[in-house]
Tab-separated table of C-alpha atoms and ligand atoms in Angstrom:
chain	number	residue	atom	x	y	z
A	812	MET	CA	29.797	-25.211	9.676
A	813	THR	CA	28.244	-28.590	8.994
A	814	LYS	CA	24.576	-29.398	8.625
A	815	SER	CA	24.750	-31.887	11.486
A	816	GLY	CA	25.502	-29.159	14.036
A	817	ASP	CA	26.095	-25.520	13.220
A	818	LYS	CA	28.548	-24.124	15.663
A	819	LEU	CA	30.357	-20.871	16.171
A	820	VAL	CA	33.644	-20.658	18.069
A	821	SER	CA	33.471	-18.035	20.809
A	822	ARG	CA	36.390	-15.849	21.946
A	823	ASP	CA	37.477	-18.281	24.619
A	824	GLY	CA	37.505	-21.143	22.112
A	825	HIS	CA	34.246	-22.687	23.243
A	826	SER	CA	31.851	-23.686	20.476
A	827	LEU	CA	28.388	-22.178	20.430
A	828	PRO	CA	25.578	-24.228	18.861
A	829	LEU	CA	23.516	-22.145	16.407
A	830	ALA	CA	19.907	-23.096	15.764
A	831	ARG	CA	19.317	-23.749	12.061
A	832	ARG	CA	15.869	-22.698	10.820
A	833	LYS	CA	14.909	-24.944	7.935
A	834	ALA	CA	13.583	-23.251	4.785
A	835	VAL	CA	10.816	-24.849	2.720
A	836	LEU	CA	12.724	-23.697	-0.386
A	837	GLY	CA	16.190	-22.155	-0.751
A	838	ALA	CA	18.716	-21.427	1.961
A	839	ASP	CA	18.110	-22.206	5.630
A	840	ALA	CA	18.832	-19.540	8.230
A	841	LEU	CA	21.094	-19.670	11.270
A	842	GLU	CA	19.758	-17.868	14.316
A	843	ILE	CA	22.555	-15.540	15.387
A	844	THR	CA	20.711	-13.827	18.240
A	845	PRO	CA	22.905	-15.434	20.913
A	846	VAL	CA	26.149	-14.646	19.028
A	847	PRO	CA	27.020	-11.084	20.168
A	848	PRO	CA	26.684	-11.705	23.935
A	849	VAL	CA	28.894	-14.801	23.664
A	850	THR	CA	31.367	-13.733	21.001
A	851	GLY	CA	31.353	-9.980	21.588
A	852	ALA	CA	30.962	-9.640	17.821
A	853	TYR	CA	28.089	-8.762	15.485
A	854	SER	CA	27.644	-10.335	12.060
A	855	TYR	CA	28.850	-7.773	9.494
A	856	ASP	CA	26.790	-7.845	6.312
A	857	PRO	CA	26.622	-4.497	4.439
A	858	GLY	CA	23.478	-4.382	2.281
A	859	TYR	CA	22.216	-7.480	4.126
A	860	ALA	CA	23.267	-9.670	1.162
A	861	SER	CA	23.540	-12.720	3.424
A	862	THR	CA	20.951	-11.840	6.059
A	863	ALA	CA	17.417	-13.176	6.386
A	864	SER	CA	15.556	-10.278	8.015
A	865	CYS	CA	12.304	-12.181	8.551
A	866	THR	CA	10.367	-15.296	7.706
A	867	SER	CA	7.964	-14.963	4.789
A	868	ARG	CA	5.517	-17.092	2.817
A	869	ILE	CA	4.837	-14.692	-0.018
A	870	THR	CA	7.543	-14.843	-2.699
A	871	PHE	CA	10.492	-17.109	-3.348
A	872	VAL	CA	13.425	-16.113	-5.570
A	873	ASP	CA	16.076	-18.606	-6.666
A	874	GLY	CA	18.851	-16.401	-8.049
A	875	GLU	CA	20.912	-19.287	-9.392
A	876	GLY	CA	18.007	-20.989	-11.104
A	877	GLY	CA	16.286	-17.814	-12.276
A	878	VAL	CA	13.092	-18.861	-10.498
A	879	LEU	CA	10.406	-16.477	-9.142
A	880	LEU	CA	7.421	-17.947	-7.292
A	881	TYR	CA	4.423	-15.985	-5.964
A	882	ARG	CA	2.905	-18.126	-3.179
A	883	GLY	CA	4.434	-21.129	-4.970
A	884	TYR	CA	3.136	-20.306	-8.460
A	885	ALA	CA	5.737	-19.460	-11.150
A	886	ALA	CA	5.498	-15.722	-11.853
A	887	ASP	CA	6.085	-16.311	-15.553
A	888	ASP	CA	3.111	-18.711	-15.626
A	889	LEU	CA	0.963	-16.129	-13.841
A	890	ALA	CA	2.199	-13.392	-16.196
A	891	ARG	CA	1.189	-15.469	-19.197
A	892	HIS	CA	-2.102	-16.909	-17.992
A	893	SER	CA	-3.413	-14.894	-15.034
A	894	ASN	CA	-4.059	-11.188	-14.475
A	895	PHE	CA	-3.127	-8.495	-11.972
A	896	ALA	CA	-6.366	-8.686	-9.961
A	897	GLU	CA	-6.053	-12.457	-9.481
A	898	VAL	CA	-2.348	-12.200	-8.637
A	899	SER	CA	-3.093	-9.402	-6.155
A	900	TRP	CA	-5.585	-11.660	-4.385
A	901	LEU	CA	-3.033	-14.504	-4.410
A	902	LEU	CA	-0.263	-12.373	-2.921
A	903	LEU	CA	-2.560	-10.919	-0.251
A	904	ASN	CA	-4.364	-14.130	0.724
A	905	GLY	CA	-1.960	-16.956	-0.103
A	906	GLU	CA	-4.303	-18.905	-2.389
A	907	LEU	CA	-5.800	-18.318	-5.821
A	908	PRO	CA	-9.339	-16.913	-5.584
A	909	SER	CA	-12.481	-18.785	-6.540
A	910	HIS	CA	-14.430	-17.305	-9.419
A	911	THR	CA	-16.797	-15.618	-6.959
A	912	GLU	CA	-13.966	-14.298	-4.811
A	913	LEU	CA	-12.203	-12.850	-7.854
A	914	GLN	CA	-15.392	-11.264	-9.125
A	915	SER	CA	-16.241	-9.584	-5.801
A	916	PHE	CA	-12.593	-8.550	-5.241
A	917	SER	CA	-12.402	-6.973	-8.707
A	918	GLU	CA	-15.702	-5.184	-8.150
A	919	GLU	CA	-14.557	-3.970	-4.734
A	920	LEU	CA	-11.289	-2.632	-6.171
A	921	ALA	CA	-13.171	-0.935	-9.015
A	922	GLY	CA	-15.439	0.704	-6.449
A	923	LEU	CA	-12.431	2.001	-4.508
A	924	ARG	CA	-10.618	3.605	-7.454
A	925	HIS	CA	-11.818	7.150	-6.741
A	926	CYS	CA	-9.352	8.960	-4.464
A	927	ALA	CA	-10.654	11.131	-1.633
A	928	PRO	CA	-10.744	14.785	-2.803
A	929	GLU	CA	-8.062	15.668	-0.246
A	930	VAL	CA	-5.685	13.204	-1.915
A	931	LEU	CA	-6.312	14.821	-5.287
A	932	ASP	CA	-5.832	18.250	-3.671
A	933	THR	CA	-2.469	17.034	-2.337
A	934	ILE	CA	-1.426	15.976	-5.834
A	935	ALA	CA	-2.488	19.383	-7.174
A	936	ALA	CA	-0.465	21.124	-4.444
A	937	VAL	CA	2.809	19.376	-5.312
A	938	PRO	CA	5.037	21.849	-7.198
A	939	ALA	CA	4.692	21.730	-10.983
A	940	GLY	CA	7.679	19.972	-12.485
A	941	ALA	CA	7.956	17.578	-9.540
A	942	HIS	CA	8.866	14.016	-10.505
A	943	PRO	CA	5.740	11.825	-10.402
A	944	MET	CA	7.393	9.609	-7.774
A	945	SER	CA	7.457	12.510	-5.331
A	946	THR	CA	3.828	13.254	-6.188
A	947	MET	CA	2.876	9.624	-5.484
A	948	THR	CA	4.745	9.735	-2.184
A	949	ALA	CA	2.920	12.923	-1.194
A	950	ALA	CA	-0.424	11.329	-2.076
A	951	LEU	CA	0.362	8.235	0.022
A	952	SER	CA	1.367	10.493	2.923
A	953	ALA	CA	-2.017	12.225	2.763
A	954	MET	CA	-4.003	8.968	2.899
A	955	PRO	CA	-3.942	8.151	6.640
A	956	ALA	CA	-5.738	11.437	7.279
A	957	VAL	CA	-8.607	10.548	4.951
A	958	TYR	CA	-8.774	6.779	5.403
A	959	PRO	CA	-8.553	6.395	9.213
A	960	GLU	CA	-10.453	3.104	8.935
A	961	CYS	CA	-7.373	1.608	7.207
A	962	THR	CA	-4.583	2.545	9.590
A	963	ASP	CA	-4.446	0.220	12.600
A	964	PRO	CA	-1.719	-2.438	12.073
A	965	ASP	CA	-3.220	-4.629	14.803
A	966	ASP	CA	-6.728	-4.798	13.344
A	967	ALA	CA	-7.317	-7.419	10.617
A	968	ASP	CA	-10.207	-5.432	9.113
A	969	HIS	CA	-8.027	-2.318	8.927
A	970	ARG	CA	-5.269	-4.355	7.236
A	971	ARG	CA	-7.690	-5.785	4.655
A	972	ARG	CA	-9.333	-2.420	3.984
A	973	PHE	CA	-5.905	-0.783	3.675
A	974	SER	CA	-4.665	-3.366	1.167
A	975	HIS	CA	-7.708	-3.036	-1.076
A	976	ARG	CA	-7.858	0.751	-0.809
A	977	VAL	CA	-4.176	1.317	-1.596
A	978	ILE	CA	-4.113	-1.121	-4.542
A	979	ALA	CA	-7.177	0.605	-5.996
A	980	ASN	CA	-6.030	4.165	-5.288
A	981	ILE	CA	-2.378	3.892	-6.300
A	982	ALA	CA	-3.298	3.552	-9.982
A	983	THR	CA	-5.504	6.641	-9.789
A	984	VAL	CA	-2.694	8.506	-8.040
A	985	ALA	CA	-0.138	7.448	-10.670
A	986	ALA	CA	-2.437	8.541	-13.496
A	987	ALA	CA	-3.148	11.887	-11.801
A	988	ALA	CA	0.595	12.367	-11.257
A	989	TYR	CA	1.140	11.790	-14.983
A	990	ARG	CA	-1.637	14.181	-15.985
A	991	LYS	CA	-0.045	16.794	-13.698
A	992	THR	CA	3.261	16.480	-15.580
A	993	ILE	CA	1.489	17.367	-18.844
A	994	GLY	CA	-0.525	20.157	-17.246
A	995	LYS	CA	-3.825	18.337	-17.664
A	996	PRO	CA	-6.539	17.639	-15.076
A	997	ALA	CA	-6.888	14.154	-13.621
A	998	ILE	CA	-9.358	11.851	-15.376
A	999	ALA	CA	-11.871	10.077	-13.125
A	1000	PRO	CA	-11.545	6.291	-13.013
A	1001	ARG	CA	-14.071	4.033	-14.707
A	1002	LYS	CA	-15.506	0.967	-13.016
A	1003	ASP	CA	-16.283	-0.867	-16.259
A	1004	LEU	CA	-12.633	-1.314	-17.301
A	1005	GLY	CA	-10.089	-3.806	-15.970
A	1006	TYR	CA	-7.320	-2.581	-13.684
A	1007	ALA	CA	-4.659	-1.991	-16.364
A	1008	ALA	CA	-7.142	-0.747	-18.967
A	1009	ASN	CA	-8.524	1.765	-16.487
A	1010	LEU	CA	-5.012	2.942	-15.616
A	1011	LEU	CA	-4.304	3.617	-19.302
A	1012	TYR	CA	-7.704	5.297	-19.674
A	1013	MET	CA	-6.998	7.620	-16.687
A	1014	MET	CA	-3.668	8.595	-18.252
A	1015	PHE	CA	-4.690	9.071	-21.883
A	1016	GLY	CA	-8.457	9.593	-21.749
A	1017	GLU	CA	-9.316	7.099	-24.469
A	1018	GLU	CA	-10.375	3.477	-24.769
A	1019	PRO	CA	-7.062	1.615	-24.525
A	1020	ASN	CA	-5.898	-0.850	-27.153
A	1021	PRO	CA	-6.455	-4.385	-25.756
A	1022	VAL	CA	-2.845	-5.304	-26.580
A	1023	ALA	CA	-1.638	-2.296	-24.600
A	1024	SER	CA	-3.908	-3.200	-21.648
A	1025	ARG	CA	-2.718	-6.805	-21.694
A	1026	ALA	CA	0.938	-5.730	-21.892
A	1027	LEU	CA	0.543	-3.351	-18.954
A	1028	ASP	CA	-1.335	-5.979	-16.924
A	1029	THR	CA	1.522	-8.424	-17.520
A	1030	LEU	CA	4.084	-5.827	-16.443
A	1031	LEU	CA	2.093	-5.149	-13.265
A	1032	VAL	CA	2.055	-8.886	-12.507
A	1033	LEU	CA	5.802	-9.184	-13.064
A	1034	HIS	CA	6.533	-6.193	-10.808
A	1035	ALA	CA	4.080	-7.212	-8.076
A	1036	ASP	CA	6.567	-8.630	-5.592
A	1037	HIS	CA	10.168	-9.702	-5.205
A	1038	GLU	CA	10.746	-10.868	-1.594
A	1039	GLN	CA	12.938	-8.606	0.566
A	1040	ASN	CA	14.144	-6.103	-2.060
A	1041	CYS	CA	15.225	-2.622	-1.043
A	1042	SER	CA	11.794	-0.962	-1.136
A	1043	THR	CA	9.936	-3.860	0.470
A	1044	SER	CA	12.534	-4.024	3.245
A	1045	THR	CA	12.036	-0.279	3.671
A	1046	VAL	CA	8.274	-0.787	4.029
A	1047	ARG	CA	8.943	-3.496	6.621
A	1048	ILE	CA	11.442	-1.522	8.673
A	1049	ALA	CA	9.340	1.647	8.567
A	1050	GLY	CA	6.208	-0.373	9.357
A	1051	SER	CA	7.989	-2.139	12.233
A	1052	SER	CA	7.793	1.113	14.203
A	1053	GLY	CA	3.983	0.766	14.178
A	1054	VAL	CA	3.415	3.677	11.806
A	1055	ASN	CA	0.268	3.580	9.654
A	1056	PRO	CA	0.632	1.500	6.469
A	1057	PHE	CA	0.188	4.351	3.976
A	1058	SER	CA	3.220	6.121	5.484
A	1059	ALA	CA	5.210	2.878	5.487
A	1060	LEU	CA	4.420	2.539	1.765
A	1061	ALA	CA	5.448	6.156	1.186
A	1062	ALA	CA	8.863	5.190	2.569
A	1063	GLY	CA	8.974	2.208	0.214
A	1064	CYS	CA	8.004	4.414	-2.711
A	1065	ILE	CA	10.923	6.710	-2.036
A	1066	ALA	CA	13.330	3.764	-1.792
A	1067	LEU	CA	12.032	2.389	-5.101
A	1068	TRP	CA	12.764	5.713	-6.831
A	1069	GLY	CA	16.540	5.261	-6.600
A	1070	PRO	CA	18.359	4.414	-9.875
A	1071	ALA	CA	19.962	1.339	-8.288
A	1072	HIS	CA	16.449	-0.045	-7.689
A	1073	GLY	CA	13.160	0.793	-9.395
A	1074	GLY	CA	14.487	3.998	-10.906
A	1075	ALA	CA	16.667	1.886	-13.203
A	1076	ASN	CA	13.911	1.485	-15.819
A	1077	GLU	CA	13.926	5.243	-16.385
A	1078	ALA	CA	17.733	5.263	-16.398
A	1079	VAL	CA	17.841	2.470	-19.020
A	1080	ILE	CA	15.919	4.530	-21.558
A	1081	GLN	CA	18.062	7.575	-20.832
A	1082	MET	CA	21.143	5.395	-21.331
A	1083	LEU	CA	19.832	3.940	-24.623
A	1084	GLU	CA	18.920	7.425	-25.876
A	1085	GLU	CA	22.444	8.596	-24.950
A	1086	ILE	CA	24.080	5.629	-26.704
A	1087	GLY	CA	21.928	6.487	-29.696
A	1088	ALA	CA	23.491	4.140	-32.254
A	1089	THR	CA	25.088	0.715	-32.506
A	1090	GLU	CA	28.530	2.128	-33.191
A	1091	ASN	CA	28.523	3.834	-29.762
A	1092	ILE	CA	27.780	0.687	-27.741
A	1093	GLY	CA	31.450	-0.245	-27.381
A	1094	GLU	CA	32.291	3.058	-25.727
A	1095	TYR	CA	29.553	2.622	-23.112
A	1096	VAL	CA	30.428	-0.996	-22.413
A	1097	ALA	CA	34.045	0.112	-21.879
A	1098	ARG	CA	32.877	2.815	-19.457
A	1099	ALA	CA	30.746	0.278	-17.550
A	1100	LYS	CA	33.825	-1.915	-17.147
A	1101	ASP	CA	36.119	0.923	-16.093
A	1102	PRO	CA	36.516	0.882	-12.287
A	1103	GLY	CA	37.397	4.563	-12.487
A	1104	ASP	CA	34.099	5.419	-14.180
A	1105	SER	CA	30.943	5.499	-12.060
A	1106	PHE	CA	28.843	4.653	-15.135
A	1107	ARG	CA	27.009	1.349	-14.882
A	1108	LEU	CA	25.033	-0.459	-17.537
A	1109	MET	CA	21.551	0.333	-16.273
A	1110	GLY	CA	19.159	-2.609	-16.297
A	1111	PHE	CA	22.071	-5.010	-15.868
A	1112	GLY	CA	23.015	-6.961	-12.770
A	1113	HIS	CA	21.059	-8.050	-9.748
A	1114	ARG	CA	21.774	-8.735	-6.106
A	1115	VAL	CA	20.022	-12.087	-6.252
A	1116	TYR	CA	19.754	-13.206	-9.894
A	1117	LYS	CA	23.219	-14.424	-10.852
A	1118	ASN	CA	21.631	-15.952	-13.893
A	1119	PHE	CA	18.862	-14.579	-16.084
A	1120	ASP	CA	16.003	-12.630	-14.444
A	1121	PRO	CA	12.891	-14.564	-15.556
A	1122	ARG	CA	10.966	-11.307	-15.711
A	1123	ALA	CA	13.387	-9.806	-18.242
A	1124	THR	CA	12.897	-12.795	-20.518
A	1125	ILE	CA	9.116	-12.374	-20.586
A	1126	ILE	CA	9.237	-8.599	-20.922
A	1127	CYS	CA	11.654	-8.896	-23.838
A	1128	GLY	CA	9.161	-11.226	-25.515
A	1129	ILE	CA	6.280	-8.778	-24.978
A	1130	CYS	CA	8.320	-5.988	-26.596
A	1131	HIS	CA	8.064	-7.713	-29.959
A	1132	GLU	CA	4.291	-8.065	-29.722
A	1133	VAL	CA	3.603	-4.555	-28.461
A	1134	LEU	CA	5.918	-2.808	-30.933
A	1135	GLN	CA	4.386	-4.852	-33.749
A	1136	GLU	CA	0.811	-4.156	-32.734
A	1137	LEU	CA	1.109	-0.528	-31.703
A	1138	LYS	CA	3.412	0.407	-34.608
A	1139	THR	CA	4.850	3.162	-32.479
A	1140	GLY	CA	8.144	3.197	-34.345
A	1141	ARG	CA	10.066	2.868	-31.121
A	1142	GLY	CA	11.657	-0.322	-32.328
A	1143	ARG	CA	14.957	1.570	-32.651
A	1144	LEU	CA	15.558	1.514	-28.903
A	1145	PHE	CA	14.543	-2.137	-28.696
A	1146	THR	CA	16.996	-3.047	-31.449
A	1147	LEU	CA	19.714	-1.080	-29.653
A	1148	ALA	CA	18.870	-2.812	-26.353
A	1149	ARG	CA	19.114	-6.244	-27.983
A	1150	GLN	CA	22.480	-5.343	-29.516
A	1151	LEU	CA	23.744	-3.997	-26.191
A	1152	GLU	CA	22.648	-7.187	-24.415
A	1153	GLU	CA	24.378	-9.345	-27.017
A	1154	ILE	CA	27.655	-7.402	-26.871
A	1155	ALA	CA	27.687	-7.193	-23.064
A	1156	LEU	CA	26.894	-10.867	-22.551
A	1157	SER	CA	29.754	-11.892	-24.802
A	1158	ASP	CA	32.169	-9.809	-22.681
A	1159	SER	CA	34.052	-11.589	-19.876
A	1160	TYR	CA	33.588	-8.629	-17.514
A	1161	PHE	CA	29.839	-9.198	-17.442
A	1162	LYS	CA	30.031	-12.954	-17.687
A	1163	ASP	CA	32.577	-13.232	-14.856
A	1164	ARG	CA	30.407	-11.048	-12.614
A	1165	ARG	CA	27.245	-12.846	-13.757
A	1166	LEU	CA	25.588	-9.617	-14.813
A	1167	TYR	CA	22.471	-10.195	-16.915
A	1168	PRO	CA	19.571	-7.995	-17.976
A	1169	ASN	CA	17.151	-7.523	-15.091
A	1170	VAL	CA	13.480	-6.631	-14.926
A	1171	ASP	CA	14.248	-2.996	-15.740
A	1172	PHE	CA	16.226	-3.530	-18.925
A	1173	TYR	CA	13.331	-3.946	-21.349
A	1174	SER	CA	10.308	-2.667	-19.421
A	1175	GLY	CA	10.923	0.938	-20.457
A	1176	ILE	CA	10.702	-0.056	-24.139
A	1177	ILE	CA	7.132	-1.179	-23.542
A	1178	TYR	CA	6.170	1.794	-21.399
A	1179	ARG	CA	7.484	4.062	-24.178
A	1180	ALA	CA	5.486	2.122	-26.751
A	1181	LEU	CA	2.399	2.669	-24.577
A	1182	GLY	CA	3.039	6.409	-24.828
A	1183	LEU	CA	4.517	7.018	-21.380
A	1184	PRO	CA	7.424	9.414	-20.743
A	1185	ALA	CA	10.474	7.963	-18.953
A	1186	THR	CA	9.498	9.754	-15.715
A	1187	MET	CA	6.422	7.508	-15.531
A	1188	PHE	CA	8.310	4.210	-15.702
A	1189	THR	CA	9.117	3.985	-11.996
A	1190	PRO	CA	5.568	5.032	-11.025
A	1191	MET	CA	4.336	2.062	-13.106
A	1192	PHE	CA	6.758	-0.143	-11.173
A	1193	ALA	CA	5.338	1.320	-7.933
A	1194	VAL	CA	1.746	0.562	-9.013
A	1195	GLY	CA	2.637	-3.094	-9.501
A	1196	ARG	CA	4.780	-3.344	-6.367
A	1197	THR	CA	2.132	-1.770	-4.130
A	1198	VAL	CA	0.424	-5.141	-3.747
A	1199	GLY	CA	3.710	-6.726	-2.668
A	1200	TRP	CA	4.402	-3.929	-0.218
A	1201	ALA	CA	0.891	-4.308	1.234
A	1202	ALA	CA	1.198	-8.105	1.468
A	1203	HIS	CA	4.548	-7.862	3.299
A	1204	TRP	CA	3.306	-5.134	5.623
A	1205	CYS	CA	0.301	-7.298	6.549
A	1206	GLU	CA	2.482	-10.416	6.946
A	1207	MET	CA	4.856	-8.569	9.262
A	1208	HIS	CA	1.985	-7.463	11.502
A	1209	THR	CA	0.765	-11.031	11.874
A	1210	ASP	CA	4.262	-12.428	12.568
A	1211	PRO	CA	4.767	-13.172	16.278
A	1212	GLU	CA	8.537	-12.932	15.781
A	1213	ALA	CA	8.408	-9.459	14.202
A	1214	ARG	CA	10.235	-6.747	16.178
A	1215	ILE	CA	11.125	-3.158	15.493
A	1216	GLY	CA	13.964	-3.078	12.964
A	1217	ARG	CA	17.132	-1.843	14.647
A	1218	PRO	CA	20.431	-3.128	13.174
A	1219	ARG	CA	23.757	-2.527	14.981
A	1220	GLN	CA	27.067	-1.314	13.488
A	1221	LEU	CA	30.805	-1.812	13.417
A	1222	TYR	CA	31.915	1.406	15.131
A	1223	LEU	CA	35.106	2.961	13.713
A	1224	GLY	CA	34.795	6.438	15.180
A	1225	PRO	CA	36.863	8.148	17.916
A	1226	THR	CA	37.189	6.611	21.370
A	1227	ALA	CA	35.694	8.513	24.325
A	1228	ARG	CA	37.316	11.941	24.858
A	1229	SER	CA	36.604	14.910	27.146
A	1230	TYR	CA	35.115	18.146	25.922
A	1231	LEU	CA	36.982	21.434	26.396
A	1232	PRO	CA	35.447	24.819	25.486
A	1233	VAL	CA	36.985	26.445	22.425
A	1234	GLY	CA	39.288	28.772	24.383
A	1235	GLU	CA	40.819	25.839	26.237
A	1236	ARG	CA	41.316	23.396	23.388
B	1819	SDX	C1	15.676	-3.929	-9.168
B	1819	SDX	O1	16.502	-6.668	-5.194
B	1819	SDX	C2	15.520	-6.768	-6.046
B	1819	SDX	O2	14.832	-7.752	-6.063
B	1819	SDX	C3	15.323	-5.574	-6.941
B	1819	SDX	C4	14.322	-5.751	-8.072
B	1819	SDX	C5	12.914	-5.895	-7.556
B	1819	SDX	O3	12.099	-6.481	-8.278
B	1819	SDX	O4	12.620	-5.326	-6.478
B	1819	SDX	O5	14.684	-6.880	-8.845
B	1819	SDX	C6	14.316	-4.512	-8.985
B	1819	SDX	O6	16.065	-3.071	-8.406
B	1819	SDX	C7	16.539	-4.467	-10.270
B	1819	SDX	C8	17.962	-3.797	-10.297
B	1819	SDX	C9	17.840	-2.469	-11.047
B	1819	SDX	N1	19.124	-1.708	-10.962
B	1819	SDX	C10	19.909	-1.567	-12.040
B	1819	SDX	O7	19.716	-2.083	-13.134
B	1819	SDX	C11	21.104	-0.641	-11.798
B	1819	SDX	C12	22.389	-1.253	-12.384
B	1819	SDX	N2	22.753	-2.421	-11.577
B	1819	SDX	C13	23.463	-2.236	-10.397
B	1819	SDX	O8	23.878	-1.065	-9.953
B	1819	SDX	C14	23.748	-3.491	-9.569
B	1819	SDX	O9	23.902	-4.538	-10.417
B	1819	SDX	C15	22.706	-3.793	-8.526
B	1819	SDX	C16	22.469	-2.618	-7.640
B	1819	SDX	C17	21.423	-4.185	-9.161
B	1819	SDX	C18	23.223	-4.949	-7.694
B	1819	SDX	O10	24.320	-4.491	-7.005
B	1819	SDX	P1	25.147	-5.467	-6.052
B	1819	SDX	O11	24.531	-6.810	-5.920
B	1819	SDX	O12	25.452	-4.707	-4.801
B	1819	SDX	O13	26.432	-5.731	-6.913
B	1819	SDX	P2	27.770	-4.916	-6.742
B	1819	SDX	O14	27.471	-3.467	-6.800
B	1819	SDX	O15	28.483	-5.461	-5.554
B	1819	SDX	O16	28.568	-5.297	-8.093
B	1819	SDX	C19	29.372	-6.481	-8.159
B	1819	SDX	C20	30.349	-6.197	-9.297
B	1819	SDX	C21	31.112	-4.871	-9.127
B	1819	SDX	O17	32.318	-4.996	-9.851
B	1819	SDX	P3	33.695	-5.363	-9.014
B	1819	SDX	O18	33.799	-4.379	-7.881
B	1819	SDX	O19	33.505	-6.792	-8.555
B	1819	SDX	O20	34.795	-5.230	-10.041
B	1819	SDX	O21	29.612	-6.061	-10.521
B	1819	SDX	C22	29.789	-4.743	-11.026
B	1819	SDX	C23	30.259	-3.894	-9.874
B	1819	SDX	O22	30.998	-2.774	-10.332
B	1819	SDX	N3	28.479	-4.319	-11.507
B	1819	SDX	C24	28.281	-3.644	-12.628
B	1819	SDX	C25	26.884	-3.498	-12.737
B	1819	SDX	N4	26.293	-4.077	-11.683
B	1819	SDX	C26	27.288	-4.581	-10.925
B	1819	SDX	N5	29.149	-3.141	-13.548
B	1819	SDX	C27	28.593	-2.484	-14.598
B	1819	SDX	N6	27.266	-2.308	-14.785
B	1819	SDX	C28	26.384	-2.804	-13.873
B	1819	SDX	N7	25.077	-2.615	-14.034
């Protein structure tokens, strides 16, 4: 197809003009709505690797260039110089806040940190030993019942209240889920601490080290959004049915939990612990390359980044600072991770497939250094990504082109056949 006129040849040989929707950045999109009626064929795109499911103005990812923009601002710039509250405002509203806007937004979020008692009761009712991601999902599922003023997708005030409430509450929920795993009661949030500092305080019950708070804030910024990834697409497709936003986010939370997606940060640490020493790296790299072995190098590869993941680069840099400052002695895993990266990236298997460390490869090193168990890594990812999920859910409900998500299929099952009762078959 040429840029001058995108055409598709139909069954009878006639050409069908396809409207090309111009992108501001990155790839354009071809409208294929008229294709099936004319060609009798659907586009087949497992995993939607080549499908634009919507228009969006929130985040742009250039996989070739290793670029990540939040509303046009480079995420690595924001990670270095901004903070999670300011980035949350940016992602929700499209522009950076004024000083007054940021101050009142931060104060509003701080005032919304307490969860309704019923949400805390839900967390307490989740079976002991449950993974914190299932506890967070249960808490989100309880929210529409206690925050009815935040549930109507068609009401702008509901959408704004929902976004602020869920960003404020999700940190409290994550901290309570952590405390539950160690058999300790939840710690009430404080209004006088910043977002990340308060999250650490609610988990550990002490004034957090400023380096730890800054490191966590940076991680939250870097995890805040990533265009139409698996969990965000899940939020959109669940939300497209008109369900309340808390339940749509519960669906996204569950999608994030998978080891191929946000659960990879937990899997990376488990993998590094299993590798244990430099001399074992070769064996694991060989397993990752073996088509007969289901083992994959966790934290490596990405559907979109076929070059470095800019987030991994920053997070790797923070590891040095945090390990230095917190003297937690967990440098062993970081050293092992660096060696693994070096060996893998010199191997043609990884180079040919353009598999590089992604956002999950180093983040667990920092979470560990902050004192978190591996089961809390994905919940931290979910805390950051909640603002992206909320921003996309709101964007979808203000998009005149948005429709209920309902893909088709390539049917390979049996042709029509008549039923006969068992005695007659
Ligand atoms: C996140 O989409 C997002 O934006 C996600 C995310 C976000 O911010 O929301 O960035 C967060 O989910 C990061 C990804 C975290 N997951 C992991 O680290 C798990 C390990 N990586 C993968 O399983 C895999 O790389 C994916 C899932 C991330 C991407 O899978 P794709 O794009 O479907 O790639 P693929 O499975 O088609 O693999 C292509 C080839 C295959 O080999 P061949 O069949 O061509 O011989 O690369 C191989 C794969 O076997 N391959 C790997 C590998 N990842 C891909 N081989 C070994 N180890 C790996 N990690």
